Coordinates of C-alpha atoms in Angstrom, one line a residue:
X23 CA -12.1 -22.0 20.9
X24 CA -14.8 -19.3 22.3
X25 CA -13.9 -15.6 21.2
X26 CA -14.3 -15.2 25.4
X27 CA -12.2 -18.1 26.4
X28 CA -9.1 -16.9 26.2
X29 CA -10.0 -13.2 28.0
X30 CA -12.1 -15.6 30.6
X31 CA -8.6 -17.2 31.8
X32 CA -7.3 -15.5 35.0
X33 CA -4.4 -13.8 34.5
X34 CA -0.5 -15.4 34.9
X35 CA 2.9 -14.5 33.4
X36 CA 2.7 -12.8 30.4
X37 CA 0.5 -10.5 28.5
X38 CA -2.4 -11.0 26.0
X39 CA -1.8 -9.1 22.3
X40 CA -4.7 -8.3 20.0
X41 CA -3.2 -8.0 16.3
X42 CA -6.0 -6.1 14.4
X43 CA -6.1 -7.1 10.8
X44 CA -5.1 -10.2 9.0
X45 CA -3.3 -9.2 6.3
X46 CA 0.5 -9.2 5.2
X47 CA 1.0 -6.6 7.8
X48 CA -0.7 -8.4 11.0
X49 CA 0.6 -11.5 9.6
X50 CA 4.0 -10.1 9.7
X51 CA 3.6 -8.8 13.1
X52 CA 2.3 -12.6 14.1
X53 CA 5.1 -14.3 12.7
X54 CA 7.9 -12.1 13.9
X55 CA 6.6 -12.0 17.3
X56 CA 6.3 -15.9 17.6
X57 CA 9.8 -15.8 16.4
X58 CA 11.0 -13.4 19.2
X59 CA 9.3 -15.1 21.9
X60 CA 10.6 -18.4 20.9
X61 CA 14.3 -17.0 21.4
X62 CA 13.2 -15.8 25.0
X63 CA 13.9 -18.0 27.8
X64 CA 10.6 -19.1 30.3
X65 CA 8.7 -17.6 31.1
X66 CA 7.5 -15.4 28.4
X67 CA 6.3 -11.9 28.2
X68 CA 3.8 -12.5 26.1
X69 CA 1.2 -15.6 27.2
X70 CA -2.0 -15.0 24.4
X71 CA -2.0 -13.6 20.7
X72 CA -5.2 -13.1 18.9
X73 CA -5.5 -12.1 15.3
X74 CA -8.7 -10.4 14.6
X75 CA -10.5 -10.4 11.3
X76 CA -12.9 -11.8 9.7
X77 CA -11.4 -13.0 6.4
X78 CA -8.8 -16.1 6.7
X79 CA -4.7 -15.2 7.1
X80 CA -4.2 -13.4 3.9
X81 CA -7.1 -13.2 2.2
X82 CA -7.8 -9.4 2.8
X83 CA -8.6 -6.5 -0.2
X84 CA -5.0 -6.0 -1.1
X85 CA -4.1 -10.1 -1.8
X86 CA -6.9 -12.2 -1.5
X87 CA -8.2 -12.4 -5.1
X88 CA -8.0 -15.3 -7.3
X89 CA -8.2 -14.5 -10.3
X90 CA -5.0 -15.0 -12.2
X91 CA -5.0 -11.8 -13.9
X92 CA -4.5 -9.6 -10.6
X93 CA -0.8 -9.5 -10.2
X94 CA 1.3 -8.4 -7.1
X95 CA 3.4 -5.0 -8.9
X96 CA 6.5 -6.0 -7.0
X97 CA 9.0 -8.5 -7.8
X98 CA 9.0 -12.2 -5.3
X99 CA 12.4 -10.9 -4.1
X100 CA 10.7 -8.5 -2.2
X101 CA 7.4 -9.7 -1.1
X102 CA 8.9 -11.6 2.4
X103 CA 7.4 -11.2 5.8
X104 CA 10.1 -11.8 7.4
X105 CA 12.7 -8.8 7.6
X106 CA 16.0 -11.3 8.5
X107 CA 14.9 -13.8 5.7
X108 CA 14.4 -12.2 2.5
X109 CA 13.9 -14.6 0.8
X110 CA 11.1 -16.8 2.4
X111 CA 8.5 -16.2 -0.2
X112 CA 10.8 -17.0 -2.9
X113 CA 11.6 -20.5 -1.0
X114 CA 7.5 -20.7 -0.1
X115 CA 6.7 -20.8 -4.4
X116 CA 9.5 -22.9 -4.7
X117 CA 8.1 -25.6 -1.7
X118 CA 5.2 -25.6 -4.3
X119 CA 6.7 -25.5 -7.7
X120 CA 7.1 -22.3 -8.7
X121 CA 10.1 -22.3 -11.5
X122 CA 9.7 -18.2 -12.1
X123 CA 12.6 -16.1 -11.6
X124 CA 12.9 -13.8 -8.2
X125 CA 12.5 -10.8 -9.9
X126 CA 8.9 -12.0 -11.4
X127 CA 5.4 -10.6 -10.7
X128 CA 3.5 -13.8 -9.7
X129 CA -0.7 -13.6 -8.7
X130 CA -1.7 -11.7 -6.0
X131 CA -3.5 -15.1 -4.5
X132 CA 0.0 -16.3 -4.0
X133 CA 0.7 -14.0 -1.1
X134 CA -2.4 -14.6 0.3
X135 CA -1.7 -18.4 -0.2
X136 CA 1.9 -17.6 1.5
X137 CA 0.7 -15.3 4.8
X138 CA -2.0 -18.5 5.8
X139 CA 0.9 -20.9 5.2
X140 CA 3.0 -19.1 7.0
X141 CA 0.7 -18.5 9.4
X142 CA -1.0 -22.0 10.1
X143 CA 3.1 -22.8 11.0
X144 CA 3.2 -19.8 13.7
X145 CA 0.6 -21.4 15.4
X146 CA 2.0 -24.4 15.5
X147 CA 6.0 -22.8 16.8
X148 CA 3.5 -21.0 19.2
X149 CA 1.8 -24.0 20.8
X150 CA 5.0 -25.7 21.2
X151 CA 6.3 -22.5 23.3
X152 CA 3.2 -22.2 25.0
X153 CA 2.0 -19.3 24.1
X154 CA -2.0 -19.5 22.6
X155 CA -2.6 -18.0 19.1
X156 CA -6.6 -17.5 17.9
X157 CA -7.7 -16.3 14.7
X158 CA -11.0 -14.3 15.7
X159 CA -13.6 -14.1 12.9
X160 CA -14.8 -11.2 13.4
X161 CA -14.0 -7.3 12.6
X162 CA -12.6 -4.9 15.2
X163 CA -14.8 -1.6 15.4
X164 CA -12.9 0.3 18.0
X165 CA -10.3 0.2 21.0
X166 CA -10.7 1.8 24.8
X167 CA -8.2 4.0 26.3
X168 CA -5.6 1.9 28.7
X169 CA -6.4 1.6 32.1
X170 CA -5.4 -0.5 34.8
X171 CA -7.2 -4.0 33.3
X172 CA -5.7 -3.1 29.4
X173 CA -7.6 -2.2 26.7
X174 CA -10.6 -3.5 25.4
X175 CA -11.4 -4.5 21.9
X176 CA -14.7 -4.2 20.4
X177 CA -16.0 -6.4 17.8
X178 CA -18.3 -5.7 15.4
X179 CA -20.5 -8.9 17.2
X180 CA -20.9 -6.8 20.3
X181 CA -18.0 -8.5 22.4
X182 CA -14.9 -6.8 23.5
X183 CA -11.7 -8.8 24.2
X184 CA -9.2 -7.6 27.0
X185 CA -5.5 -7.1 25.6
X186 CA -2.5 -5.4 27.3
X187 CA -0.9 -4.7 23.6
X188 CA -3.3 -3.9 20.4
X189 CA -1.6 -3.5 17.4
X190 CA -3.4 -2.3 14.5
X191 CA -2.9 -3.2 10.6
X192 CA -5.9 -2.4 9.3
X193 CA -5.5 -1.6 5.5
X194 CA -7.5 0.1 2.7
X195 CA -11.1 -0.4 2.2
X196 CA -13.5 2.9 1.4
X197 CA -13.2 3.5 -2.2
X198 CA -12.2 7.2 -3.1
X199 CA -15.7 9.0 -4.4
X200 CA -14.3 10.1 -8.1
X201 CA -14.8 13.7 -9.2
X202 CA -19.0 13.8 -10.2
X203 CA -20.0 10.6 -8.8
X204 CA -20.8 11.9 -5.1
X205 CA -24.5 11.3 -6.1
X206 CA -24.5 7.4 -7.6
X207 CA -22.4 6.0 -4.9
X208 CA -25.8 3.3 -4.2
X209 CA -26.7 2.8 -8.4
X210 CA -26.7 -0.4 -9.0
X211 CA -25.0 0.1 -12.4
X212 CA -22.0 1.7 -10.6
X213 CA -19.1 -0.6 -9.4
X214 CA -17.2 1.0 -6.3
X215 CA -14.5 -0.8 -7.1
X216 CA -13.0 -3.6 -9.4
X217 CA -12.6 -6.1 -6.2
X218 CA -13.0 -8.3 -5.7
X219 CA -12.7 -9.4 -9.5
X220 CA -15.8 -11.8 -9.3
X221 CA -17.8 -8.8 -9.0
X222 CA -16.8 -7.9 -12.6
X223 CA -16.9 -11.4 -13.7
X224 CA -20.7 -12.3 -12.3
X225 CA -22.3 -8.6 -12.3
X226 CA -22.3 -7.3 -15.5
X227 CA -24.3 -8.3 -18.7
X228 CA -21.8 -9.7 -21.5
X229 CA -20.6 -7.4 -24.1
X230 CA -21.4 -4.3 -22.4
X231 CA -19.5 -1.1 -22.8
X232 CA -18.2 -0.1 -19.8
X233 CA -16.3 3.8 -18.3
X234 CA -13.5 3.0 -16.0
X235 CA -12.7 5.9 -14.1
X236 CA -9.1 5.9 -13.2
X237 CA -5.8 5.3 -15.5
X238 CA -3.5 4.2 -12.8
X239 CA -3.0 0.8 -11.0
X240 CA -6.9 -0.1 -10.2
X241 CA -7.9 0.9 -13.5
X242 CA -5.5 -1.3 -15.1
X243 CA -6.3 -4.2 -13.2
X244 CA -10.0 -3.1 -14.4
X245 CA -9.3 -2.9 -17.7
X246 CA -7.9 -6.4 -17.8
X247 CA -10.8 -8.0 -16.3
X248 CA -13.1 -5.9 -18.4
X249 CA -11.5 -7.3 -21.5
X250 CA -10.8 -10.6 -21.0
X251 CA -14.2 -10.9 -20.3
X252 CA -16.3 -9.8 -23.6
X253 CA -16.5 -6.1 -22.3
X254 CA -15.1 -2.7 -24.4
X255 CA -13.9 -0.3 -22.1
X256 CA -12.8 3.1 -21.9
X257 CA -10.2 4.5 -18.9
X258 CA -10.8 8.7 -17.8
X259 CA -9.1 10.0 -15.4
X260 CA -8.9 14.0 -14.8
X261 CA -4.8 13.8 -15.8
X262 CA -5.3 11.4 -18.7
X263 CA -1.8 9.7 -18.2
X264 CA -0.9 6.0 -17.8
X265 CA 1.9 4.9 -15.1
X266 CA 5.3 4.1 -16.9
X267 CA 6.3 0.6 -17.4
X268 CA 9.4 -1.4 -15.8
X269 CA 9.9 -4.9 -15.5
X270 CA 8.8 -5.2 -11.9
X271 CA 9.7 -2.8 -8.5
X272 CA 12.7 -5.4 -7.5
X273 CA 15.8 -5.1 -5.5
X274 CA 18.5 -2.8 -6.5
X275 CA 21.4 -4.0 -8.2
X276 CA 23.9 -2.3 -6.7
X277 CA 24.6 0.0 -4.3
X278 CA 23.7 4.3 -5.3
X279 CA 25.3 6.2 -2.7
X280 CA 23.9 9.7 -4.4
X281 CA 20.5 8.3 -2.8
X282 CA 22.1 7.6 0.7
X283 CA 22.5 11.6 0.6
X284 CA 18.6 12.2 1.2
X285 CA 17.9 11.1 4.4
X286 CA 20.3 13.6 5.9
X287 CA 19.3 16.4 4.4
X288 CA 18.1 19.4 6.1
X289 CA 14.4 19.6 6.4
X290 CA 14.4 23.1 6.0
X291 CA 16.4 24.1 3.3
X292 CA 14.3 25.9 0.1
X293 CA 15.7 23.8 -2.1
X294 CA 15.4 20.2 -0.7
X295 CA 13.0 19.5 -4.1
X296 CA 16.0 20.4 -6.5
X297 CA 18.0 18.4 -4.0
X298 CA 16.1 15.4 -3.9
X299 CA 16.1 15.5 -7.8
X300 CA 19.8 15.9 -8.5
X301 CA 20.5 13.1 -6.0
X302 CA 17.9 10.6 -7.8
X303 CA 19.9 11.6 -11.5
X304 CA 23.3 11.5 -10.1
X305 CA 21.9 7.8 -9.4
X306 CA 20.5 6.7 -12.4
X307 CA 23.4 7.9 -14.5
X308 CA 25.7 5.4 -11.8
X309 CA 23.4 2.3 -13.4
X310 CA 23.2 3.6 -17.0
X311 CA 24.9 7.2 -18.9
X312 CA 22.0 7.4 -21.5
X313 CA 20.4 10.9 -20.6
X314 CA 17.0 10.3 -18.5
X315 CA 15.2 12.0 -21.8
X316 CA 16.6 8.6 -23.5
X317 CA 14.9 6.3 -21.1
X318 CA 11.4 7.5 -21.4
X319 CA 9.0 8.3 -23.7
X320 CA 7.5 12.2 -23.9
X321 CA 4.8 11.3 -26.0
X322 CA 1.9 13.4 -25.7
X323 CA -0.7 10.7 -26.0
X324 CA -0.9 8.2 -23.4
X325 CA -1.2 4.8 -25.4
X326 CA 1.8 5.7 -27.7
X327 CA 4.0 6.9 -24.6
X328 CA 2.9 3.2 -23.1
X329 CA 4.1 1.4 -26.3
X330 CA 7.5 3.5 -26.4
X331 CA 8.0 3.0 -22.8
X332 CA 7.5 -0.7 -23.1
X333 CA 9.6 -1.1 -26.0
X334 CA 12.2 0.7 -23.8
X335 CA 12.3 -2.1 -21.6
X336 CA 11.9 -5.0 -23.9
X337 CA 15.1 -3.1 -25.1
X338 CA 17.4 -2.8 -22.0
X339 CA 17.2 0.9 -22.1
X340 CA 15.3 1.6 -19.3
X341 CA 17.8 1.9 -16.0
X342 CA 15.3 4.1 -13.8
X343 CA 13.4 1.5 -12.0
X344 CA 16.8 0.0 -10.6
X345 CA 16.7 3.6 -8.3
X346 CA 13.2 3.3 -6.8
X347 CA 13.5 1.1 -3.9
X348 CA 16.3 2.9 -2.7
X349 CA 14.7 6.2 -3.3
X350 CA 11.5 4.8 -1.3
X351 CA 13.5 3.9 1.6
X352 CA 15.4 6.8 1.4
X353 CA 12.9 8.8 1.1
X354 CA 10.8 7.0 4.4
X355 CA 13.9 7.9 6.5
X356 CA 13.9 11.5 5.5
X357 CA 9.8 11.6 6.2
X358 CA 10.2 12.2 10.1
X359 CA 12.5 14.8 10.4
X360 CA 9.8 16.7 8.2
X361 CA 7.0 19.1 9.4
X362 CA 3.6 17.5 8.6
X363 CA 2.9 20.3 6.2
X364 CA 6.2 20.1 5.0
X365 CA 5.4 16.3 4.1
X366 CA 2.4 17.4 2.2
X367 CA 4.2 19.6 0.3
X368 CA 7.2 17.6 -0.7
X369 CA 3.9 14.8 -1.5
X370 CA 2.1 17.4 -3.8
X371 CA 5.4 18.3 -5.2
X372 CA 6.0 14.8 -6.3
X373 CA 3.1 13.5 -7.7
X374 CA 4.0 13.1 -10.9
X375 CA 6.6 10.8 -9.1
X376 CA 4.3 8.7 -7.7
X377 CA 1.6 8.6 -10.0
X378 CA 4.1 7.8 -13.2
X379 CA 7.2 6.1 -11.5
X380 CA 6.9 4.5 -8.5
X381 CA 3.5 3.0 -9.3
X382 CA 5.0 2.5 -12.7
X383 CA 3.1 -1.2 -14.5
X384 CA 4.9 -4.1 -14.7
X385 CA 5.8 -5.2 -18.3
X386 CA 3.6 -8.2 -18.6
X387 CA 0.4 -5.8 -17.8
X388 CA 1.9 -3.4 -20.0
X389 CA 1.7 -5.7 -22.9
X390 CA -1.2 -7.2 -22.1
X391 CA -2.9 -3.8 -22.2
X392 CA -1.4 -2.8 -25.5
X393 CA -3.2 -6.5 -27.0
X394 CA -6.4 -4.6 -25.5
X395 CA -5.8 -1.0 -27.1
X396 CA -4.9 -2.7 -30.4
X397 CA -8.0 -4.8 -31.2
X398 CA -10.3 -1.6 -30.4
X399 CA -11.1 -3.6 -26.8
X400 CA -9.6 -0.7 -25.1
X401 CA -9.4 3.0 -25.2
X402 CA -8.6 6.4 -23.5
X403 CA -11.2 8.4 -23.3
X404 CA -10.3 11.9 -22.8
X405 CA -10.9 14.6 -21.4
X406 CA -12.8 13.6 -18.2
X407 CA -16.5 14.0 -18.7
X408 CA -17.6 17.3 -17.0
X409 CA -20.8 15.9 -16.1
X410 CA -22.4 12.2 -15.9
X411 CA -26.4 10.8 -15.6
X412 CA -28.2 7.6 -16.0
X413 CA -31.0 7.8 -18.4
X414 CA -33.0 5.4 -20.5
X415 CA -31.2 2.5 -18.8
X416 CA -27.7 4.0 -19.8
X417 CA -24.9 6.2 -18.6
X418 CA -24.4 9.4 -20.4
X419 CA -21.3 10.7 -19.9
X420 CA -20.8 14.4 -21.3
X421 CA -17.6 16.0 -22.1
X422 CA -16.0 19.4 -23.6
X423 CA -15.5 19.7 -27.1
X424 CA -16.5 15.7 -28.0
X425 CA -19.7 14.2 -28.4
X426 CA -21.8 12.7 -25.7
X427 CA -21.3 8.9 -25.2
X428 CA -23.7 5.7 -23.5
X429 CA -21.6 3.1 -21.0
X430 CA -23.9 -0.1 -19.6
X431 CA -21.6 0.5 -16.6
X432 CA -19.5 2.7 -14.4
X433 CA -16.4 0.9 -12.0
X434 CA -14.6 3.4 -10.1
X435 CA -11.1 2.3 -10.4
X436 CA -9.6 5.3 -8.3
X437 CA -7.9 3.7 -5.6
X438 CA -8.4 3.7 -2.0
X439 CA -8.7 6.3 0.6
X440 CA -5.9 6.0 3.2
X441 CA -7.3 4.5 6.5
X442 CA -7.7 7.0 9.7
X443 CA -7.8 6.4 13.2
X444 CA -10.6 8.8 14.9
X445 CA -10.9 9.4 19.0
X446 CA -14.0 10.1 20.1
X447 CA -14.7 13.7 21.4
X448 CA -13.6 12.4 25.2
X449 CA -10.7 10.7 23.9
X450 CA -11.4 7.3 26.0
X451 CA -12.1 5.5 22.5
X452 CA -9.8 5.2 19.7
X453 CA -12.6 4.2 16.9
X454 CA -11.1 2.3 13.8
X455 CA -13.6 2.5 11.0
X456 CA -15.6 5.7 10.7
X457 CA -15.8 8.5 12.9
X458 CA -18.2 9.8 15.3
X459 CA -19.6 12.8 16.3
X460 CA -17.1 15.4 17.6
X461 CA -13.8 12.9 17.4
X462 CA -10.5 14.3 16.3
X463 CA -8.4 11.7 14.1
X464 CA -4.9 10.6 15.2
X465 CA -3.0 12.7 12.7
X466 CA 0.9 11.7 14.4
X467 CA 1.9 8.4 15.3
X468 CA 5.3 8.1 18.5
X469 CA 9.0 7.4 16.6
X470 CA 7.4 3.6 17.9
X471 CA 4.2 3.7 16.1
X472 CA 2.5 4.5 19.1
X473 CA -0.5 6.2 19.3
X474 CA -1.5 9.3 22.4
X475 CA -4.9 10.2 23.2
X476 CA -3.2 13.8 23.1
X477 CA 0.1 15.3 22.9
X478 CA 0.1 15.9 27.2
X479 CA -0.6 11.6 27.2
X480 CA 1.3 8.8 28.3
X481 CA 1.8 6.8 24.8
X482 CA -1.2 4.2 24.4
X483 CA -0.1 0.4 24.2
X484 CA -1.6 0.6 20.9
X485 CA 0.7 0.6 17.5
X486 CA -0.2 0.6 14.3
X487 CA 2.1 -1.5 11.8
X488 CA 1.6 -1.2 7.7
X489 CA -0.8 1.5 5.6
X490 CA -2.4 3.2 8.6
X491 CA 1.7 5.0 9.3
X492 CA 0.8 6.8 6.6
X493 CA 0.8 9.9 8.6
X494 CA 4.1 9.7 9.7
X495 CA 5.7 7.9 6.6
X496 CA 5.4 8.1 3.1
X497 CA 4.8 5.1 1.1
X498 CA 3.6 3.3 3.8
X499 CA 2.2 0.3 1.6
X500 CA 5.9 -0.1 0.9
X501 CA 6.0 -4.1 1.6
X502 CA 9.8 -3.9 3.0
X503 CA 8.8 -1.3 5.1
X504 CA 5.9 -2.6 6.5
X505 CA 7.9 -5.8 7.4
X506 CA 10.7 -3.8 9.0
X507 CA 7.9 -1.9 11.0
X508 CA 6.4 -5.4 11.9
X509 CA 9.9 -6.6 13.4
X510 CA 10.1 -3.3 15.2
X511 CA 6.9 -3.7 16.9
X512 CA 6.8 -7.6 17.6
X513 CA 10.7 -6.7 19.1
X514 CA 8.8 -4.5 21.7
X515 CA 6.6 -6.8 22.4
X516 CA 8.8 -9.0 23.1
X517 CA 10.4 -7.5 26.0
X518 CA 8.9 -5.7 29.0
X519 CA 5.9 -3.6 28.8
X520 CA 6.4 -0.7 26.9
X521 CA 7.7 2.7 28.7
X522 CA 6.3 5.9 27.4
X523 CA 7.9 7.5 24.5
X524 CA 10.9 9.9 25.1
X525 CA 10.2 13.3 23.2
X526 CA 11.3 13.2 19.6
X527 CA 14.5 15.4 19.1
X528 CA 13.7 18.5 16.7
X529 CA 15.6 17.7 13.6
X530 CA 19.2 19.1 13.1
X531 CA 20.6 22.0 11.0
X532 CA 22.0 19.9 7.9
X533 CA 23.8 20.2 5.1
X534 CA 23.2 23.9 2.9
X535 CA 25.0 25.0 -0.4
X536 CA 24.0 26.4 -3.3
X537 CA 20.8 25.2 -5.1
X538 CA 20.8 22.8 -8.0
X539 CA 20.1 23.4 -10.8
X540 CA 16.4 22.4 -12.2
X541 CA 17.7 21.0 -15.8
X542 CA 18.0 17.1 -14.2
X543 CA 13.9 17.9 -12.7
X544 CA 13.0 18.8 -16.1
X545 CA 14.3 15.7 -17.6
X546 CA 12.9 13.2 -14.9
X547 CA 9.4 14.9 -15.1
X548 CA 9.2 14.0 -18.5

């Protein structure tokens, strides 16, 4: 069907939604919605829904990679788009012969395989309904202010597509520019990133000796490929630490109502890090007594702390992990009661929480890294080289107090920048890759996920559902929470046209007392 034909149809009952992005998140949003409008009774709010992107259901940056090596970091339990059926991607492996457990890390390819399954069957509930669902193959660049006919869309082909309702779910794409590399962003020898994996597999000359800059998620997933392929590679990063190790991030066993204390506590009190940290201990020693200094290593180098921390697990002494959804989700509830400064500073603070803990490796990547630092495949390279060229067809990568070394090849394995939003300088265009001249970016999102041209305007039909929240919630790739954000917003959708958003309430006075103590942040920093 014509990217026009839909817009071209005059308008009858219902509105016409634009879902921006194809991914776990807009799937979500698609299938929740088709859900909600199949419980309404005739005639529908909602007559059209068009998914936009140009990759198929699924198959974005985050999941669509097929190389078996690239697994998903959470467990299956958890990887369901559908917030009242937890476990639909557990029964989607099994419908295809899956035999893992529910707590297992299966392929990343299998959520993309899942999200056009589960997609292709929307559009079918949808047709019976009668409500028209198109996949648009193309990217959206930018979306106009509302005005009496909607909003318009803009592809990247030139055409625009009306919509009543845009929701946008839009994930990671811009590579962050690692610490003196600004200038070799174009060399051909340089790798911006390690994905799509082919790019690793086809681009570089076997054997080679490769710097992987990173020591985190990416650069595992980089190391792997490396070494599996022929390569020898070498991870820097400026803090020179590996993530811990668990068996996957899976559901809690039980319920730890220290953790349930978080999300009402008082935004402004001077001690809400010490607070924060005594609840997490009071909840690990509810799963397991050993002292926290017992269930992690403190070596100072990073390969032996990996090997203690994995033999930790393999052990059954390592209870932490059990704590970290909860803490997550606790921790998202507590985000909007928080000053945006506040937020960063609580983010800062915590760092070593995020970087260590919650993006902790699962244990088969653990392991299989360990095979790769064992046979001399693999190394850390440390410190980070204080400066970098390209001569005489190599790298040269200089550091402090060690030798200079050559690398064939750089691949930036630093992650992703976190996607940004950007209204141009008359706020009439709400631009969603890049940003031009003189536009201020949409730093606040509604209690709805709405977006306001300004904070005197009417809230925009416009939400934004998955990593784009993240400047109103922490965590924001958090796949639970992304699903419960996608039922909030297809719910809405649902129903009559949105009203404008009431004023968010300034958050309560809540609980003070004396300060904890800082022994129990010692102990979890380790």
């Amino acid at each position: 069907m014509p990217v026009g034909h839909i817009a071209g149809i005059a308008r009858i009952t219902g509105r016409d939604v634009v879902i921006v992005g194809g991914g776990v998140a807009g799937t979500s949003v698609l299938l929740q919605l088709v859900s909600a409008l199949t419980d309404c009774r005739p005639p529908r709010p909602v007559r059209s829904v068009r998914v936009v992107d140009p990759h198929p259901a699924g198959w974005g940056l985050a999941f669509g990679d097929d190389d078996p090596l690239l697994l998903c970091n959470t467990a299956a339990e958890l990887n369901s788009l559908l917030a009242d059926r937890p476990g639909d991607f557990v029964d989607h492996l099994r419908e295809h012969g899956w035999t893992g457990t529910a707590k297992d890390c299966v392929p990343r390819a299998r959520m993309a395989e899942y999200c056009a399954d589960r997609s292709a069957r929307a559009r079918e509930q949808a047709g019976r309904i009668g409500v028209a669902v198109q996949h648009v193959r193309a990217s959206a660049e930018s979306i106009s202010a509302g005005g009496p006919d909607g909003h318009r869309v803009r592809l990247g082909t030139g055409e625009e597509l009306r919509a009543d309702d845009v929701v946008v779910c839009t994930g990671v794409h811009r590579p962050r520019v690692p610490d003196g590399f600004a200038a070799f962003l174009d060399h051909p020898r340089y790798l911006d990133s390690p994905y799509p994996a082919a790019r690793i597999r086809q681009g570089l000359r076997p054997g080679s000796r490769v710097l992987v800059l990173g020591s985190h998620q990416s650069a595992a997933d980089a190391a792997l490929l490396l070494c599996r392929d022929g390569h020898r590679a070498a991870l820097t990063s400026p803090s020179g630490r590996l993530p811990a190790v668990r068996e996957s991030l899976a559901a809690p066993l039980r319920p730890y109502p220290p953790l349930e204390r978080i999300s009402r506590l008082d935004p402004a009190d001077p001690y809400l890090e010490d607070r924060l940290v005594r609840c997490v201990v009071e909840a690990i020693r509810l799963r397991d007594r050993r002292p926290l200094r017992r269930q992690v290593s403190r070596a100072g180098d990073p390969v032996q702390r990996l090997r203690e921390e994995t033999a930790l697990v393999e052990e059954g002494a390592c209870a932490w992990p059990d704590v970290m959804v909860p803490l997550i989700e606790q921790l998202i509830a507590l985000a909007p009661a928080l000053p945006p400064g506040r937020l960063r500073e609580l983010a800062a603070e915590f760092a070593w929480m995020t970087g260590r803990y919650a993006t902790a490796l699962s244990h088969v990547n653990a392991r299989r890294l360990l095979a790769h630092f064992d046979c001399g495949a693999l190394r850390m390279l440390r410190p980070y080289p204080r400066s970098v060229s390209f001569e005489d067809g190599t790298w040269l990568a200089e550091r402090s107090g060690a030798a200079p070394e050559r690398f064939d090849y750089v691949v930036n394995a630093t992650g992703f920048s976190p996607p940004l939003l950007h209204w141009d300088r008359e706020q009439s265009v709400l631009h969603l890759d890049g940003a031009p001249e003189g536009a201020t970016a949409v730093g606040r999102l509604e209690a709805d996920l709405r977006v306001r041209s300004g904070p005197e305007a009417r809230p925009e039909h416009v939400w934004v559902v998955g990593v784009g929240t993240h400047v109103r919630i922490p965590f924001a790739n958090h796949l639970r929470n992304v699903v419960r954000q996608a039922r909030q917003v297809a719910d809405r959708l649902a129903q009559a046209p949105a009203e404008p958003a009431p004023a968010e309430p300034s958050p309560a006075g809540r609980g003070q007392g004396a300060a904890p103590g800082t022994e129990a942040q010692a102990q979890i920093r380790a």
